């Protein structure tokens, strides 16, 4: 049973829903101010289109957050998925982030597009930094970042990000899209796992974690 693996609930599904709604309103307000008077879109060949946004969710952890968030953004949008693997050492927490090209849907150019990158959790900042670097090369009109969670550790707190739903303790969390060895993403709340669960399934060596 998944429930018996939970140590404690950090953020309940109700609190998540309320906060997602708030952040969606903030994103919508900022977007409307930022783009008022502008036209954009791939087919802007003289036609007057409403401003639109290009969402770039980072797979896989952001899927549930993105599903909830986008239904609260009344903005014309396209979604372009990006997949990043963290090659995590067994002992150190040092990770190396790599783009997985085969699961990434970015166009050659993002010229004129207002881009919002979405990730589940800001930890070392490596993942977001790498995705930002990749997107900047594609020349977007603007580039913003949104994370569901930010860990209370210096690397994350000092990393510049536009929208944060919650700050969480520097502990390993799962649920609402976040996994442990690819499990627990379907838990509706954001929780910590009992240490026994983590120790029992700890990977023996370096592993790939999308
Ligand atoms: P960063 O590159 O900022 O160190 O890490 C971001 C990625 O690491 C996240 O997208 C997520 O996949 C993973 N990650 C970091 N901390 C946690 C955590 O506490 N729980 C889970 N499930 N994943 C985490
Ligand atoms: Mg992950």
Tab-separated table of C-alpha atoms and ligand atoms in Angstrom:
chain	number	residue	atom	x	y	z
A	1	UNK	CA	0.000	0.000	0.000
A	2	UNK	CA	1.262	3.417	-0.916
A	3	UNK	CA	-0.323	5.116	2.099
A	4	UNK	CA	1.724	3.108	4.583
A	5	UNK	CA	4.913	4.379	2.882
A	6	UNK	CA	4.085	7.985	3.730
A	7	UNK	CA	5.941	9.597	6.611
A	8	UNK	CA	4.063	12.882	6.657
A	9	UNK	CA	1.993	15.124	4.439
A	10	UNK	CA	3.836	18.381	3.763
A	11	UNK	CA	1.261	20.001	1.472
A	12	UNK	CA	-2.305	18.783	1.164
A	13	UNK	CA	-4.200	18.504	-2.120
A	14	UNK	CA	-6.501	21.339	-0.990
A	15	UNK	CA	-3.576	23.667	-0.257
A	16	UNK	CA	-2.030	22.779	-3.626
A	17	UNK	CA	-5.272	23.538	-5.462
A	18	UNK	CA	-5.643	26.928	-3.755
A	19	UNK	CA	-2.059	27.924	-4.457
A	20	UNK	CA	-2.122	26.757	-8.087
A	21	UNK	CA	-5.182	28.935	-8.611
A	22	UNK	CA	-3.367	31.953	-7.082
A	23	UNK	CA	-0.215	31.473	-9.140
A	24	UNK	CA	-2.293	31.007	-12.300
A	25	UNK	CA	-3.940	34.364	-11.649
A	26	UNK	CA	-0.542	35.975	-11.118
A	27	UNK	CA	0.857	34.478	-14.344
A	28	UNK	CA	-2.211	35.592	-16.291
A	29	UNK	CA	-2.019	39.141	-14.878
A	30	UNK	CA	1.705	39.462	-15.571
A	31	UNK	CA	1.296	38.016	-19.043
A	32	UNK	CA	-1.506	40.430	-19.930
A	33	UNK	CA	0.473	43.451	-18.687
A	34	UNK	CA	3.648	42.284	-20.327
A	35	UNK	CA	2.150	41.609	-23.741
A	36	UNK	CA	-0.563	44.261	-23.910
A	37	UNK	CA	-0.439	45.978	-27.272
A	38	UNK	CA	1.708	43.227	-28.764
A	39	UNK	CA	0.780	40.660	-31.310
A	40	UNK	CA	2.576	37.380	-31.647
A	41	UNK	CA	2.185	33.890	-32.970
A	42	UNK	CA	3.677	31.899	-35.776
A	43	UNK	CA	1.151	33.146	-38.300
A	44	UNK	CA	1.556	36.843	-37.549
A	45	UNK	CA	1.707	37.663	-41.239
A	46	UNK	CA	-0.274	40.841	-40.909
A	47	UNK	CA	-3.221	39.219	-39.158
A	48	UNK	CA	-4.069	40.538	-35.721
A	49	UNK	CA	-3.706	37.595	-33.336
A	50	UNK	CA	-4.062	37.680	-29.597
A	51	UNK	CA	-0.823	37.323	-27.644
A	52	UNK	CA	-0.010	33.735	-26.827
A	53	UNK	CA	2.292	31.794	-24.606
A	54	UNK	CA	4.540	28.781	-25.197
A	55	UNK	CA	4.608	26.489	-22.197
A	56	UNK	CA	7.664	24.305	-21.759
A	57	UNK	CA	6.965	21.640	-19.108
A	58	UNK	CA	9.951	19.592	-17.997
A	59	UNK	CA	9.105	15.872	-17.972
A	60	UNK	CA	8.132	13.873	-16.045
A	61	UNK	CA	7.661	15.452	-12.640
A	62	UNK	CA	5.732	18.518	-13.800
A	63	UNK	CA	2.876	16.674	-15.542
A	64	UNK	CA	0.257	16.906	-12.804
A	65	UNK	CA	1.119	20.476	-11.905
A	66	UNK	CA	0.962	21.479	-15.564
A	67	UNK	CA	-2.358	19.698	-16.069
A	68	UNK	CA	-3.888	21.667	-13.197
A	69	UNK	CA	-2.177	24.964	-13.985
A	70	UNK	CA	-3.034	25.216	-17.681
A	71	UNK	CA	-6.752	24.838	-17.060
A	72	UNK	CA	-6.515	27.992	-14.971
A	73	UNK	CA	-4.631	30.009	-17.593
A	74	UNK	CA	-7.105	31.651	-19.974
A	75	UNK	CA	-4.349	32.386	-22.467
A	76	UNK	CA	-3.899	31.034	-25.976
A	77	UNK	CA	-1.055	28.532	-25.627
A	78	UNK	CA	1.104	25.864	-27.153
A	79	UNK	CA	2.867	23.172	-25.161
A	80	UNK	CA	6.378	22.002	-26.000
A	81	UNK	CA	7.669	19.224	-23.788
A	82	UNK	CA	11.284	18.921	-22.720
A	83	UNK	CA	12.776	15.838	-21.116
A	84	UNK	CA	15.759	16.023	-18.814
A	85	UNK	CA	17.599	13.163	-17.146
A	86	UNK	CA	19.459	13.567	-13.909
A	87	UNK	CA	22.410	11.259	-13.620
A	88	UNK	CA	22.562	11.033	-9.876
A	89	UNK	CA	25.598	9.662	-8.081
A	90	UNK	CA	24.913	6.977	-5.502
A	91	UNK	CA	26.690	8.740	-2.662
A	92	UNK	CA	26.975	12.431	-3.450
A	93	UNK	CA	23.957	14.536	-4.296
A	94	UNK	CA	25.855	15.979	-7.241
A	95	UNK	CA	23.840	15.410	-10.379
A	96	UNK	CA	24.401	15.979	-13.998
A	97	UNK	CA	21.433	17.080	-16.047
A	98	UNK	CA	21.165	16.060	-19.698
A	99	UNK	CA	18.506	16.847	-22.301
A	100	UNK	CA	16.868	13.741	-23.762
A	101	UNK	CA	16.497	14.753	-27.373
A	102	UNK	CA	14.144	11.933	-28.378
A	103	UNK	CA	11.492	13.092	-25.906
A	104	UNK	CA	11.917	16.796	-26.499
A	105	UNK	CA	9.523	18.739	-28.723
A	106	UNK	CA	11.206	22.107	-29.161
A	107	UNK	CA	11.080	23.881	-32.526
A	108	UNK	CA	14.272	25.160	-34.192
A	109	UNK	CA	13.414	28.722	-33.274
A	110	UNK	CA	11.252	30.414	-30.646
A	111	UNK	CA	11.591	33.881	-32.145
A	112	UNK	CA	8.763	36.133	-31.019
A	113	UNK	CA	7.363	33.595	-28.545
A	114	UNK	CA	6.689	34.264	-24.871
A	115	UNK	CA	8.008	31.172	-23.131
A	116	UNK	CA	7.165	29.866	-19.662
A	117	UNK	CA	9.248	26.930	-18.414
A	118	UNK	CA	7.600	24.746	-15.780
A	119	UNK	CA	9.332	22.293	-13.467
A	120	UNK	CA	8.256	20.303	-10.430
A	121	UNK	CA	11.022	21.224	-8.012
A	122	UNK	CA	13.986	23.556	-7.875
A	123	UNK	CA	16.797	21.793	-6.043
A	124	UNK	CA	20.358	22.427	-7.271
A	125	UNK	CA	19.091	24.556	-10.168
A	126	UNK	CA	21.032	22.506	-12.718
A	127	UNK	CA	17.972	21.359	-14.619
A	128	UNK	CA	16.412	24.795	-14.984
A	129	UNK	CA	19.747	26.409	-15.824
A	130	UNK	CA	20.304	23.930	-18.608
A	131	UNK	CA	16.813	24.262	-20.062
A	132	UNK	CA	17.072	28.073	-19.891
A	133	UNK	CA	20.375	27.951	-21.773
A	134	UNK	CA	18.839	25.765	-24.477
A	135	UNK	CA	15.788	28.021	-24.834
A	136	UNK	CA	17.754	31.282	-24.943
A	137	UNK	CA	19.623	29.957	-27.978
A	138	UNK	CA	16.245	29.845	-29.729
A	139	UNK	CA	15.709	33.562	-29.261
A	140	UNK	CA	12.314	33.803	-27.473
A	141	UNK	CA	10.642	37.213	-26.984
A	142	UNK	CA	10.569	36.511	-23.242
A	143	UNK	CA	11.551	33.641	-20.986
A	144	UNK	CA	10.023	33.028	-17.572
A	145	UNK	CA	10.219	30.173	-15.120
A	146	UNK	CA	7.709	28.581	-12.780
A	147	UNK	CA	8.245	25.809	-10.241
A	148	UNK	CA	5.802	24.015	-8.007
A	149	UNK	CA	8.347	23.573	-5.209
A	150	UNK	CA	11.601	25.175	-4.161
A	151	UNK	CA	13.857	23.553	-1.596
A	152	UNK	CA	15.056	25.610	1.311
A	153	UNK	CA	18.739	25.217	0.485
A	154	UNK	CA	21.069	28.007	-0.686
A	155	UNK	CA	21.480	26.772	-4.281
A	156	UNK	CA	17.720	26.848	-4.791
A	157	UNK	CA	16.905	29.986	-2.798
A	158	UNK	CA	19.579	31.982	-4.681
A	159	UNK	CA	18.441	30.771	-8.094
A	160	UNK	CA	16.324	33.376	-9.861
A	161	UNK	CA	12.884	32.036	-10.771
A	162	UNK	CA	9.706	33.973	-11.578
A	163	UNK	CA	6.986	31.875	-9.907
A	164	UNK	CA	7.235	29.521	-6.929
A	165	UNK	CA	4.172	27.823	-5.485
A	166	UNK	CA	5.750	26.537	-2.262
A	167	UNK	CA	9.047	26.489	-0.421
A	168	UNK	CA	9.669	23.104	1.175
A	169	UNK	CA	12.232	21.781	3.667
A	170	UNK	CA	15.401	20.323	2.203
A	171	UNK	CA	14.048	16.780	2.310
A	172	UNK	CA	13.137	14.283	-0.365
A	173	UNK	CA	9.484	14.715	-1.320
A	174	UNK	CA	7.127	12.779	-3.593
A	175	UNK	CA	3.550	13.002	-4.840
A	176	UNK	CA	1.600	15.290	-7.172
A	177	UNK	CA	3.920	14.266	-10.013
A	178	UNK	CA	7.138	13.859	-8.064
A	179	UNK	CA	8.581	10.361	-7.949
A	180	UNK	CA	10.852	8.040	-6.075
A	181	UNK	CA	12.305	5.545	-8.576
A	182	UNK	CA	9.340	6.480	-10.805
A	183	UNK	CA	6.712	5.545	-8.192
A	184	UNK	CA	4.398	7.708	-6.073
A	185	UNK	CA	3.688	10.320	-8.774
A	186	UNK	CA	-0.029	9.637	-8.399
A	187	UNK	CA	-0.201	10.558	-4.703
A	188	UNK	CA	-2.539	13.570	-4.515
A	189	UNK	CA	-0.605	15.281	-1.692
A	190	UNK	CA	3.048	16.246	-1.439
A	191	UNK	CA	4.618	13.987	1.186
A	192	UNK	CA	7.826	12.608	2.613
A	193	UNK	CA	8.455	8.861	2.630
A	194	UNK	CA	9.341	6.740	5.611
A	195	UNK	CA	13.112	6.183	5.746
A	196	UNK	CA	12.639	2.410	5.603
A	197	UNK	CA	10.986	2.751	2.191
A	198	UNK	CA	13.840	4.803	0.811
A	199	UNK	CA	16.548	2.575	2.236
A	200	UNK	CA	14.833	-0.589	1.029
A	201	UNK	CA	14.801	0.658	-2.571
A	202	UNK	CA	17.940	2.777	-2.695
A	203	UNK	CA	19.740	2.289	-6.004
A	204	UNK	CA	23.051	0.453	-5.709
A	205	UNK	CA	24.901	2.590	-8.209
A	206	UNK	CA	24.567	5.654	-10.423
A	207	UNK	CA	21.244	5.702	-12.199
A	208	UNK	CA	19.282	7.591	-14.765
A	209	UNK	CA	16.206	9.383	-13.510
A	210	UNK	CA	13.966	11.168	-15.969
B	1	LIG	P1	17.896	20.264	-9.835
B	1	LIG	O1	18.410	20.106	-11.235
B	1	LIG	O2	17.315	21.615	-9.506
B	1	LIG	O3	18.909	19.795	-8.810
B	1	LIG	O4	16.779	19.190	-9.640
B	1	LIG	C1	15.585	19.236	-10.249
B	1	LIG	C2	15.097	17.827	-10.507
B	1	LIG	O5	15.572	16.888	-9.520
B	1	LIG	C3	13.614	17.833	-10.377
B	1	LIG	O6	13.016	18.066	-11.633
B	1	LIG	C4	13.324	16.470	-9.815
B	1	LIG	O7	13.156	15.559	-10.883
B	1	LIG	C5	14.548	16.066	-9.031
B	1	LIG	N1	14.385	16.320	-7.574
B	1	LIG	C6	15.067	17.179	-6.811
B	1	LIG	N2	14.659	17.144	-5.531
B	1	LIG	C7	13.670	16.224	-5.485
B	1	LIG	C8	12.819	15.732	-4.428
B	1	LIG	O8	12.862	16.118	-3.246
B	1	LIG	N3	11.907	14.792	-4.783
B	1	LIG	C9	11.796	14.316	-6.050
B	1	LIG	N4	10.873	13.398	-6.261
B	1	LIG	N5	12.565	14.757	-7.061
B	1	LIG	C10	13.495	15.702	-6.781
B	2	LIG	MG1	12.370	13.418	-11.324
